[in-house]
Coordinates of C-alpha atoms and ligand atoms in Angstrom, one line a residue:
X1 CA 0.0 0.0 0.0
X2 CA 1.3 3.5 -1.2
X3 CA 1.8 5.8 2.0
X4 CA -1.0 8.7 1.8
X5 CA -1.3 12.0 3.4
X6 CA -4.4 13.7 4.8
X7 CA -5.7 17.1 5.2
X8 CA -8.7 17.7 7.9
X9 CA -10.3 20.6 8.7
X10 CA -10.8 19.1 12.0
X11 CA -10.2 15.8 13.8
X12 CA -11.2 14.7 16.7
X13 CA -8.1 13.2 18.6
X14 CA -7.8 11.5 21.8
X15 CA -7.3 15.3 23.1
X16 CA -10.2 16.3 21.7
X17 CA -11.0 18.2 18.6
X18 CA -8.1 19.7 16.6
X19 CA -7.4 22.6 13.8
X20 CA -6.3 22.0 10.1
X21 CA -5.0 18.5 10.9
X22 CA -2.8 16.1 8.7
X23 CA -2.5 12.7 9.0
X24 CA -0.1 10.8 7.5
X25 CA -0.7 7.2 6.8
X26 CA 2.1 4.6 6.4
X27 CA 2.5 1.4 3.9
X28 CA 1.0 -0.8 6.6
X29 CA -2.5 0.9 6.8
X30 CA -1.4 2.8 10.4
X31 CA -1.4 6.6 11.4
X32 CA 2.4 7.3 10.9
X33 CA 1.8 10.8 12.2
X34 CA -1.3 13.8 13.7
X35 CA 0.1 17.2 12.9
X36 CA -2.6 19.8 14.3
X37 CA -2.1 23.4 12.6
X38 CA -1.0 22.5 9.4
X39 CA -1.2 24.0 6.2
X40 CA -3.3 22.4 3.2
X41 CA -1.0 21.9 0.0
X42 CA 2.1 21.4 2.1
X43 CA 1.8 17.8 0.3
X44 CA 1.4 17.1 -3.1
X45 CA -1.5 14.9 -4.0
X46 CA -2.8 15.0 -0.1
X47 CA -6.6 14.4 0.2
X48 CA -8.8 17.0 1.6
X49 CA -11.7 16.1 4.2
X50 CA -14.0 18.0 6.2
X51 CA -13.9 16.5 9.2
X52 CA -12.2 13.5 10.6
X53 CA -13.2 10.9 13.0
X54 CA -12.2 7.4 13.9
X55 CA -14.0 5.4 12.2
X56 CA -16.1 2.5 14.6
X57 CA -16.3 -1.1 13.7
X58 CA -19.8 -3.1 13.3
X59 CA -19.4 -5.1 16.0
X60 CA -22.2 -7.6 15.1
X61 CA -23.6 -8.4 12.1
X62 CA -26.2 -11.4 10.1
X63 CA -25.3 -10.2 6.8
X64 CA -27.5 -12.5 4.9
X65 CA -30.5 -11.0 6.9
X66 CA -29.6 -7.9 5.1
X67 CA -32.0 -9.9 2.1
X68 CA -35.1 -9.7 4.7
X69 CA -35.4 -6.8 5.3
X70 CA -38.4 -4.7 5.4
X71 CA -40.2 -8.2 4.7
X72 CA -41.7 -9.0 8.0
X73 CA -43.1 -5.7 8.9
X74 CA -46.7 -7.0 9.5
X75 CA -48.9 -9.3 11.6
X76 CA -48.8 -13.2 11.2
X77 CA -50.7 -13.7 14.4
X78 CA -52.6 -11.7 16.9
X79 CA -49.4 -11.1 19.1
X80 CA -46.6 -10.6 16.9
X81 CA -42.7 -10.9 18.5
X82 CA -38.9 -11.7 18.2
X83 CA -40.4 -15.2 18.1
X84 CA -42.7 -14.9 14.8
X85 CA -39.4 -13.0 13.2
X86 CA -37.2 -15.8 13.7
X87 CA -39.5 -18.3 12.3
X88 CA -39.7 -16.6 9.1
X89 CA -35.9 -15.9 9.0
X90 CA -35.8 -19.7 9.1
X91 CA -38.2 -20.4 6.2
X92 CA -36.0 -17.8 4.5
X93 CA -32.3 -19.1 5.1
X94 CA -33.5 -22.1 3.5
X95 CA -33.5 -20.7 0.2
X96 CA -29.7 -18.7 0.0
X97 CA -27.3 -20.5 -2.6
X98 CA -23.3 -19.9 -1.5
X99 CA -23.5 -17.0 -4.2
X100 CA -26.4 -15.3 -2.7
X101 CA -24.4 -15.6 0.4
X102 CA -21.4 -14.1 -1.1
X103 CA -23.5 -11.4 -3.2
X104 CA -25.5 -9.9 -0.3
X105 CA -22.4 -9.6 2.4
X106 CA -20.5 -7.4 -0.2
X107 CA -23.4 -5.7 -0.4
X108 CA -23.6 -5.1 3.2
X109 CA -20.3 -4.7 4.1
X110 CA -20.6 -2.0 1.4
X111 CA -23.3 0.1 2.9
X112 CA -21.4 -0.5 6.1
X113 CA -18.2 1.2 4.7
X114 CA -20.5 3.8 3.0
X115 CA -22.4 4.7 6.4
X116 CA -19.0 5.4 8.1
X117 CA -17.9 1.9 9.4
X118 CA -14.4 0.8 8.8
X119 CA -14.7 -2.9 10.2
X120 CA -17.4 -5.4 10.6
X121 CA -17.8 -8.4 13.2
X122 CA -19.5 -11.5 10.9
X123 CA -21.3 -13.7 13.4
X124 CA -21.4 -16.2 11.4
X125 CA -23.4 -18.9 11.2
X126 CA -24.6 -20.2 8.1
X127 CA -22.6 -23.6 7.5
X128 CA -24.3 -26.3 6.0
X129 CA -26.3 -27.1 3.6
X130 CA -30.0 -26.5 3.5
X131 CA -30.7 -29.7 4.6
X132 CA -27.5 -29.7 7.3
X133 CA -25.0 -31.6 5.0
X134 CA -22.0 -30.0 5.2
X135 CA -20.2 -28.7 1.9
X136 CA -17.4 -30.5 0.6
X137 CA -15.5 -28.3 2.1
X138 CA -17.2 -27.4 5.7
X139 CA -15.5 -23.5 5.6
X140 CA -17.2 -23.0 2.5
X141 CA -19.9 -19.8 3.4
X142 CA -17.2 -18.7 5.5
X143 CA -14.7 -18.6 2.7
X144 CA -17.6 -16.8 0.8
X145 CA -17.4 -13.9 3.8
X146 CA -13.7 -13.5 3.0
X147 CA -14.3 -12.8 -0.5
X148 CA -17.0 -10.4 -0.2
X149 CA -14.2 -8.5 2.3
X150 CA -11.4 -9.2 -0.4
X151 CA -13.9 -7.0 -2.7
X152 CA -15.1 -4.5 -0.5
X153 CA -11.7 -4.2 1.3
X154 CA -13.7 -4.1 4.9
X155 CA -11.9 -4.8 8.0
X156 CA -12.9 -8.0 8.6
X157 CA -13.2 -10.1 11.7
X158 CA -14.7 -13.3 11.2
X159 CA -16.8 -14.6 14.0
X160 CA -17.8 -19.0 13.3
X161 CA -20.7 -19.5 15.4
X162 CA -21.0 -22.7 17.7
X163 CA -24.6 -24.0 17.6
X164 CA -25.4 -27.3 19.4
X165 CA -29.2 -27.7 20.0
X166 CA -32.6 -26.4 19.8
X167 CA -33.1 -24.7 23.3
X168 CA -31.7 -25.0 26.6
X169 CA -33.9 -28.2 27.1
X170 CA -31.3 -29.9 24.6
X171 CA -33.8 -30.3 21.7
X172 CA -32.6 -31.2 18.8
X173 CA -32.2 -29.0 16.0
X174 CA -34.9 -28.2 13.2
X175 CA -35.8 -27.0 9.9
X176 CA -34.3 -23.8 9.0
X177 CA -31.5 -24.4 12.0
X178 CA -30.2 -27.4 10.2
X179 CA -27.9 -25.1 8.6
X180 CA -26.1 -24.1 11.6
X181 CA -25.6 -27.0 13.7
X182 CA -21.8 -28.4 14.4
X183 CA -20.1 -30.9 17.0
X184 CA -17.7 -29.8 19.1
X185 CA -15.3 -32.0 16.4
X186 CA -16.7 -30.3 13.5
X187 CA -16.8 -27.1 14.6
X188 CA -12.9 -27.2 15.3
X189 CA -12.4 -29.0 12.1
X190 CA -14.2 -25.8 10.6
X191 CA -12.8 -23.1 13.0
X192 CA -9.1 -24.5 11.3
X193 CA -10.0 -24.1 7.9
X194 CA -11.1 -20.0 8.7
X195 CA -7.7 -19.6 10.4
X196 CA -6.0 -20.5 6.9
X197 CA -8.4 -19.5 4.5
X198 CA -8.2 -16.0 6.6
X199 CA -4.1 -15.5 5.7
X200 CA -5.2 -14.2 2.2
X201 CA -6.9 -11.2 3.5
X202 CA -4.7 -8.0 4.9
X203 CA -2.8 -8.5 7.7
X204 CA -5.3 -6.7 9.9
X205 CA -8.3 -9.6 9.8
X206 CA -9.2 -11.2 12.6
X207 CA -10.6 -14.7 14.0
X208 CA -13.1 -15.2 16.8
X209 CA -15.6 -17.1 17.9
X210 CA -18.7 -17.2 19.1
X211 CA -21.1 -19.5 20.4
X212 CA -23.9 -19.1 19.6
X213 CA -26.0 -18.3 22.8
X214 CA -26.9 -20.1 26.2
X215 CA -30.0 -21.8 24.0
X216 CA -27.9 -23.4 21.5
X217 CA -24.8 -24.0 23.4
X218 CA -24.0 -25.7 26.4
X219 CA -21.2 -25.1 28.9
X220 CA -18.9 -27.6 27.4
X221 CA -19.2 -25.8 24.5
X222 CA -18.8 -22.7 25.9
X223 CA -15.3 -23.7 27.8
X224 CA -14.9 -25.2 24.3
X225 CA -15.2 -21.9 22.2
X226 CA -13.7 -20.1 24.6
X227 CA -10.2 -22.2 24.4
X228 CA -9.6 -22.0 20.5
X229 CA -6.6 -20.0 19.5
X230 CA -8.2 -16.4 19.0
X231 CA -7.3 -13.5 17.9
X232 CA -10.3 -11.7 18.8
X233 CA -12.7 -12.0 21.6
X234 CA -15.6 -14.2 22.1
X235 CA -19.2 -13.4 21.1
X236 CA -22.3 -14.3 22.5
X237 CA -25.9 -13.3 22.3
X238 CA -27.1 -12.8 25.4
X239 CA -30.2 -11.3 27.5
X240 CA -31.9 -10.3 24.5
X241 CA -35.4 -11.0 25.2
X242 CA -37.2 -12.1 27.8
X243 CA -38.2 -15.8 27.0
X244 CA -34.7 -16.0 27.1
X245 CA -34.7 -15.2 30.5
X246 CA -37.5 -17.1 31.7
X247 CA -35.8 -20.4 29.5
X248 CA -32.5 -19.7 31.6
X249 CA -34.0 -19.0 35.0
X250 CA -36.1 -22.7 34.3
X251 CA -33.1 -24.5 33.1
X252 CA -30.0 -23.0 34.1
X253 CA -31.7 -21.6 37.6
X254 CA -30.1 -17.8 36.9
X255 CA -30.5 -15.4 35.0
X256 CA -28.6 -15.2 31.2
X257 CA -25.6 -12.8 32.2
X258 CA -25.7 -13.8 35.7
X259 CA -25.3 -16.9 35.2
X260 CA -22.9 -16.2 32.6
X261 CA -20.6 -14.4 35.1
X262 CA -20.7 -17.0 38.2
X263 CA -19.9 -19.8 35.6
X264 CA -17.9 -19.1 32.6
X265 CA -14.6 -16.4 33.5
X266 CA -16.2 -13.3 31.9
X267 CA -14.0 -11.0 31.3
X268 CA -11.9 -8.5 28.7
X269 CA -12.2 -11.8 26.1
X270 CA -15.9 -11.5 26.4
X271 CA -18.3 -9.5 24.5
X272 CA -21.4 -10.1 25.5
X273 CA -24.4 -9.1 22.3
X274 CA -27.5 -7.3 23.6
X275 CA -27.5 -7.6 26.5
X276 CA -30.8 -5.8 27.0
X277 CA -32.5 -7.8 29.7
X278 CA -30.5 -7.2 33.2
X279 CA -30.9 -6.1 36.7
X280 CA -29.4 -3.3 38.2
X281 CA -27.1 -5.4 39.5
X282 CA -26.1 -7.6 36.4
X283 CA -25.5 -4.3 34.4
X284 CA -22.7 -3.2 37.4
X285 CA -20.9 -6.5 37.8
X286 CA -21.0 -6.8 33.4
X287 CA -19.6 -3.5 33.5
X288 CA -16.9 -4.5 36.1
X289 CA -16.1 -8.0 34.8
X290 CA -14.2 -5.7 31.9
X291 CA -16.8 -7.4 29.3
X292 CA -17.7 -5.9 27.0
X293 CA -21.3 -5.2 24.6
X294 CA -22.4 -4.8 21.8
X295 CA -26.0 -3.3 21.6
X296 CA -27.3 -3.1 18.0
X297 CA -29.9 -0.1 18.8
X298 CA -32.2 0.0 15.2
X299 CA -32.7 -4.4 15.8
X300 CA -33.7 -4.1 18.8
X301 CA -36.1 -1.7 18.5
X302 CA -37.6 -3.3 15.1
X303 CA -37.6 -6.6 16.9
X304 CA -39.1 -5.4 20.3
X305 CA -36.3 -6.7 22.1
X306 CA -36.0 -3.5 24.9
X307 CA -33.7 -0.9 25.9
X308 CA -29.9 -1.2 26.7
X309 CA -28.8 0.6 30.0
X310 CA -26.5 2.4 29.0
X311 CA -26.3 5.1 31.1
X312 CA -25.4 2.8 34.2
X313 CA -23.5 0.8 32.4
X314 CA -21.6 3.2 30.6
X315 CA -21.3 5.4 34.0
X316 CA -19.9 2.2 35.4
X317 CA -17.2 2.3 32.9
X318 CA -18.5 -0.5 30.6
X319 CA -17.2 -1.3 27.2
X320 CA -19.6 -0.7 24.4
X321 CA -19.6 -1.2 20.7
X322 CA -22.3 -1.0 18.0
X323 CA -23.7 -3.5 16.1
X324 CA -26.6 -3.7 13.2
X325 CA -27.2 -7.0 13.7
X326 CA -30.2 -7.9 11.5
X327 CA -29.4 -5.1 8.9
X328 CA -32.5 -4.0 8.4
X329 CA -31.2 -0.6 8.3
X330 CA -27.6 -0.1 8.1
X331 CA -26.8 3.5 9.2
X332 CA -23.9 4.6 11.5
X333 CA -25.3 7.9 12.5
X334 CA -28.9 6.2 13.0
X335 CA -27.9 3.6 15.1
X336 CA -25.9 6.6 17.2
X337 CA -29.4 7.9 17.2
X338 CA -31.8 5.0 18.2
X339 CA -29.3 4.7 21.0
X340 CA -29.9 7.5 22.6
X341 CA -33.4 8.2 21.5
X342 CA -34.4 4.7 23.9
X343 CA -32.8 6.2 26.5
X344 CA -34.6 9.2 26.7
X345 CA -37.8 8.0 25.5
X346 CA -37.7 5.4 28.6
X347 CA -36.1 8.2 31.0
X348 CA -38.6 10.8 29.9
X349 CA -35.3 12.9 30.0
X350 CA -33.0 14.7 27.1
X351 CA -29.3 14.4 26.4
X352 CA -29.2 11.3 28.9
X353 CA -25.6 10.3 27.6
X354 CA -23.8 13.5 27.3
X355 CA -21.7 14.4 30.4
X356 CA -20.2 17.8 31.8
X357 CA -17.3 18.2 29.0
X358 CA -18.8 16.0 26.1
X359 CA -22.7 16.1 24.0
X360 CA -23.9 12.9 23.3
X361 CA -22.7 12.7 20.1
X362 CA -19.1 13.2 21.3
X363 CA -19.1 10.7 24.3
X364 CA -21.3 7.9 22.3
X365 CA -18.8 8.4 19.1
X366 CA -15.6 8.0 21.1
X367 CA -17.5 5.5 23.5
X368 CA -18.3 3.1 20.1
X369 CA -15.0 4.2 18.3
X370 CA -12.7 2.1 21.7
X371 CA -15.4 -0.5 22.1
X372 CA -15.9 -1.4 18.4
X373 CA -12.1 -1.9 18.2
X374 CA -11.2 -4.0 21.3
X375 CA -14.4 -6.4 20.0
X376 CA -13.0 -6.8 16.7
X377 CA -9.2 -7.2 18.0
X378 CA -8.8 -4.2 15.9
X379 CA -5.6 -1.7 17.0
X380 CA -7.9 1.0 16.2
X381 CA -10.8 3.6 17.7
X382 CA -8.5 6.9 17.9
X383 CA -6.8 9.3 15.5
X384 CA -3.0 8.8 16.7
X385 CA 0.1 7.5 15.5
X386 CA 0.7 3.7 15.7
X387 CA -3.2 2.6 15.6
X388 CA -5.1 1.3 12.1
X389 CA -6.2 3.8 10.2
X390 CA -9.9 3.6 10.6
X391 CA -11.2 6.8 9.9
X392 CA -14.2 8.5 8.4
X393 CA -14.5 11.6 6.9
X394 CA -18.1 14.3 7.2
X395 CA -18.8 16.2 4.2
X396 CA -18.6 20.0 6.0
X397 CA -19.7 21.9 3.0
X398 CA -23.0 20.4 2.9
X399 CA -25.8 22.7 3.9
X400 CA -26.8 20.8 7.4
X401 CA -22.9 20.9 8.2
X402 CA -22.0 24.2 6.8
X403 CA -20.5 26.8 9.9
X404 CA -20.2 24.2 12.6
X405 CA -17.5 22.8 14.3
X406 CA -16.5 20.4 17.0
X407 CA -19.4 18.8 19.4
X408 CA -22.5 20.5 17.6
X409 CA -21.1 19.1 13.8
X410 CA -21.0 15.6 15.3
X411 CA -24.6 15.8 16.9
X412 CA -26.2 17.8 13.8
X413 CA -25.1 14.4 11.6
X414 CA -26.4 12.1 14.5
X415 CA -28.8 13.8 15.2
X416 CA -30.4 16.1 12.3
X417 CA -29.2 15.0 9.3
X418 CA -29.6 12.0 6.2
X419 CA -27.8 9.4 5.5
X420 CA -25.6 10.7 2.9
X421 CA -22.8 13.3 5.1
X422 CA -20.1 10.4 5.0
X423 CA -17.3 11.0 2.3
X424 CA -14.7 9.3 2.6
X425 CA -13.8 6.0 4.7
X426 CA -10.4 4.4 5.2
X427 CA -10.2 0.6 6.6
X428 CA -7.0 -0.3 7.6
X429 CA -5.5 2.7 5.4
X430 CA -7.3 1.4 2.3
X431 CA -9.4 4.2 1.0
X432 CA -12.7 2.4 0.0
X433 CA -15.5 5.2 0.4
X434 CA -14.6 8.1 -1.9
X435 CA -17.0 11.3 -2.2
X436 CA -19.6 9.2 -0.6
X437 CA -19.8 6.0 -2.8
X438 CA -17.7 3.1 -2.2
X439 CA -15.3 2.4 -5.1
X440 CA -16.8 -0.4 -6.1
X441 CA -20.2 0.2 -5.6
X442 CA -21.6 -0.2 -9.4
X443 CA -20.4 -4.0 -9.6
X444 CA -21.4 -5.0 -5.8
X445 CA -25.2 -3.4 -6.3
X446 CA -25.7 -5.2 -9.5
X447 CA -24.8 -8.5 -8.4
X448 CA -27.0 -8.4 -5.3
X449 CA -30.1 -6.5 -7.2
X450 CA -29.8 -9.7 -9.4
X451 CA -30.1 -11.9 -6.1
X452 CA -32.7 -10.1 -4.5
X453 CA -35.0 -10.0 -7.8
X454 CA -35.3 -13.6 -8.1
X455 CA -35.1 -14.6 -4.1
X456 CA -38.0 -12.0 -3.9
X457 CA -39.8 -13.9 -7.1
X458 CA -39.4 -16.7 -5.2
X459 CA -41.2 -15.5 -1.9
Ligands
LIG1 ZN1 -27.5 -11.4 16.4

């Protein structure tokens, strides 16, 4: 990679927001150097932003739900919930071809880099088959995930889900599931296979794991997962709903995170997806385990899930990071938005994350920048030398940005404006998102429009 210079307007640093800011990027995709009060044209062929901020990972993504979306928005049944969604996600996965797979995460990881995200989190856990027989090779959908990155140049962390069973009664798995299920033998067969086939993407992709969820995995799996040579931390969803609860108080006799943090060691490894259903007292001892979350904002609302505390836990110093989870909608500043929005709406109070020196655009930015990156094993979240370049760049000379600086430019976008602010996006150093369009966006669309025209002929 050719070394590249920068020219901001403004960044916002780990000291806060700086002036007329170049960043110098070196051959290896990191910040070689932050020089506040320079001047523009000092290097030839340096690219000029507006302003600069790091750019967070997605910490938690289903891309092939991405093809879904907007498709369950009405009633199957007098009470409609998370329950009736996931049944029709199963009739659904039944249908993908290893090319659909392929075609609709470039597509997403596309948007993703488009809306401002520099890395994604795949929790992957599409396998087999339709009908549960594994591919020739087992890795196959996951090798499809690495070249959908290889196109879109995302940083990728790659995230092979352990499923074991059908609930936490041990039922077996059924229908649409079929395509998830592993042994503890196959699943490490298939977590060996990512670790090679991942060496062909840039140096700064990563491996996981996650299992699955205290419904579809059991503690030997868990201790299993949690033993595989990693390179980024463990994910799990958990807490989400509450016939999750109820399932875990029955069968496990605690609740999901509590139980999760008297019997597995939760701690920095951990990241811990949702997490929406806790007691005061879970939220404090998740924060202090130094576990992390990943709340996926826009999901949760569509799916009724409920509302993160974040202002305890964050207050309590607990790691956060954003996911999109379902992709129903894929927007960084939206997400931002639905975050705090839930807050407020359930506090019946304003500016609920913002603190004495920061707005809430400012502290849930930075807040998802660090968290983000530590999920994803990413050396990234903040504009200074040594770390991945991750950064994303605001149009300022559009009207809704035009004569604002600092705190109030970051909350207008989150806050106030479209979708469409986001100009450029560097992942890793490698400048994918250029006056607001990835580079190749043409080729990605087409392929997935084909997709989606005959999966939605088909429906
Ligand atoms: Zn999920």
């Amino acid at each position: 990679m050719a070394r590249q210079t920068l020219f901001a307007n403004e960044a916002l640093t780990p000291s806060g927001w700086a002036q007329n800011v170049r960043v110098d990027i070196d051959g290896e995709g990191r910040i070689a150097g932050v020089t506040a009060g320079a001047k523009p044209d000092d290097v030839p062929g340096e690219v000029k932003v507006g302003a600069l901020l790091p750019a967070p990972g997605n910490a938690h993504s289903h891309s092939f739900q991405r093809a879904m979306a907007g498709l369950t928005e009405y009633r199957s049944q007098a009470y409609d919930d998370f329950w009736t969604w996931r049944a029709l996600m199963y009739h659904f996965v039944e249908r993908l071809t290893p090319d659909d797979i392929e075609a609709i995460a470039a597509q997403v990881q596309m948007e993703m880099l488009e809306a401002g995200y520099a890395a994604i989190g795949e929790f992957h856990y599409l396998h087999h088959q339709p009908d549960g027989t594994p591919y020739d090779m087992p890795g196959e959908l996951g090798a499809r995930m690495f070249a959908a990155a290889a196109q879109t140049g995302i940083g990728y962390t790659h995230l092979p889900v352990l499923y074991m069973r059908g609930g936490m009664d041990g039922r077996p798995l059924s229908g649409g599931q079929r395509r998830f299920g592993n042994t503890l033998d196959q699943f490490g067969t298939l977590f060996e296979q990512a670790r090679e086939r991942l060496q062909d993407l840039p140096a700064d992709a990563r491996l996981g794991v996650a299992p699955h969820s205290l419904r579809a995995v059991d503690e030997d799996g868990l201790s299993f997962a949690a033993r595989l040579h990693r390179t980024a931390p463990v994910h799990i969803h958990a807490a989400e709903q509450t016939g999750e609860v109820d399932e875990a108080l029955t069968h496990l006799g605690g609740r999901p995170v509590a139980w999760l943090l008297d019997n597995m060691k939760i701690d920095s490894d951990w990241r811990l997806v949702h997490a929406t259903q806790m007691t005061d007292a879970e939220t404090a001892a998740l924060a202090a385990s130094g576990a992390g979350v990943v709340v996926c904002p826009i999901t949760e609302a569509n799916l009724g899930d409920g509302i993160f505390e974040a202002q305890q836990y964050l207050s309590a110093g607990g790691a956060l990071a954003l996911g999109s989870d379902s992709n129903i909608r894929i927007s960084l500043s939206e997400e931002l938005r639905a975050l705090e929005h839930s807050q407020r709406l359930r506090d019946r109070e304003r500016a609920v994350l913002a603190t004495a020196d920061k707005s809430c655009g400012r502290r849930m930015l930075e807040t998802v920048a660090e968290g983000g990156a530590s999920a994803l094993g990413r050396d990234a979240g903040r504009i200074e030398p040594g770390a991945l370049a991750d950064l994303l760049a605001l149009d300022t000379a559009s009207s809704t940005l035009a004569g604002l600086s600092g705190d109030r430019l970051l909350d207008t976008w989150i806050f106030a404006a479209g979708d469409h602010l986001v100009s450029d996006v560097w992942a890793a150093g490698r400048h994918v998102v250029k006056d607001g369009r990835h580079i190749k966006h043409d080729a990605i669309a087409a392929r997935f429009n084909k997709v989606m025209l005959r999966l939605r002929s088909e429906l």
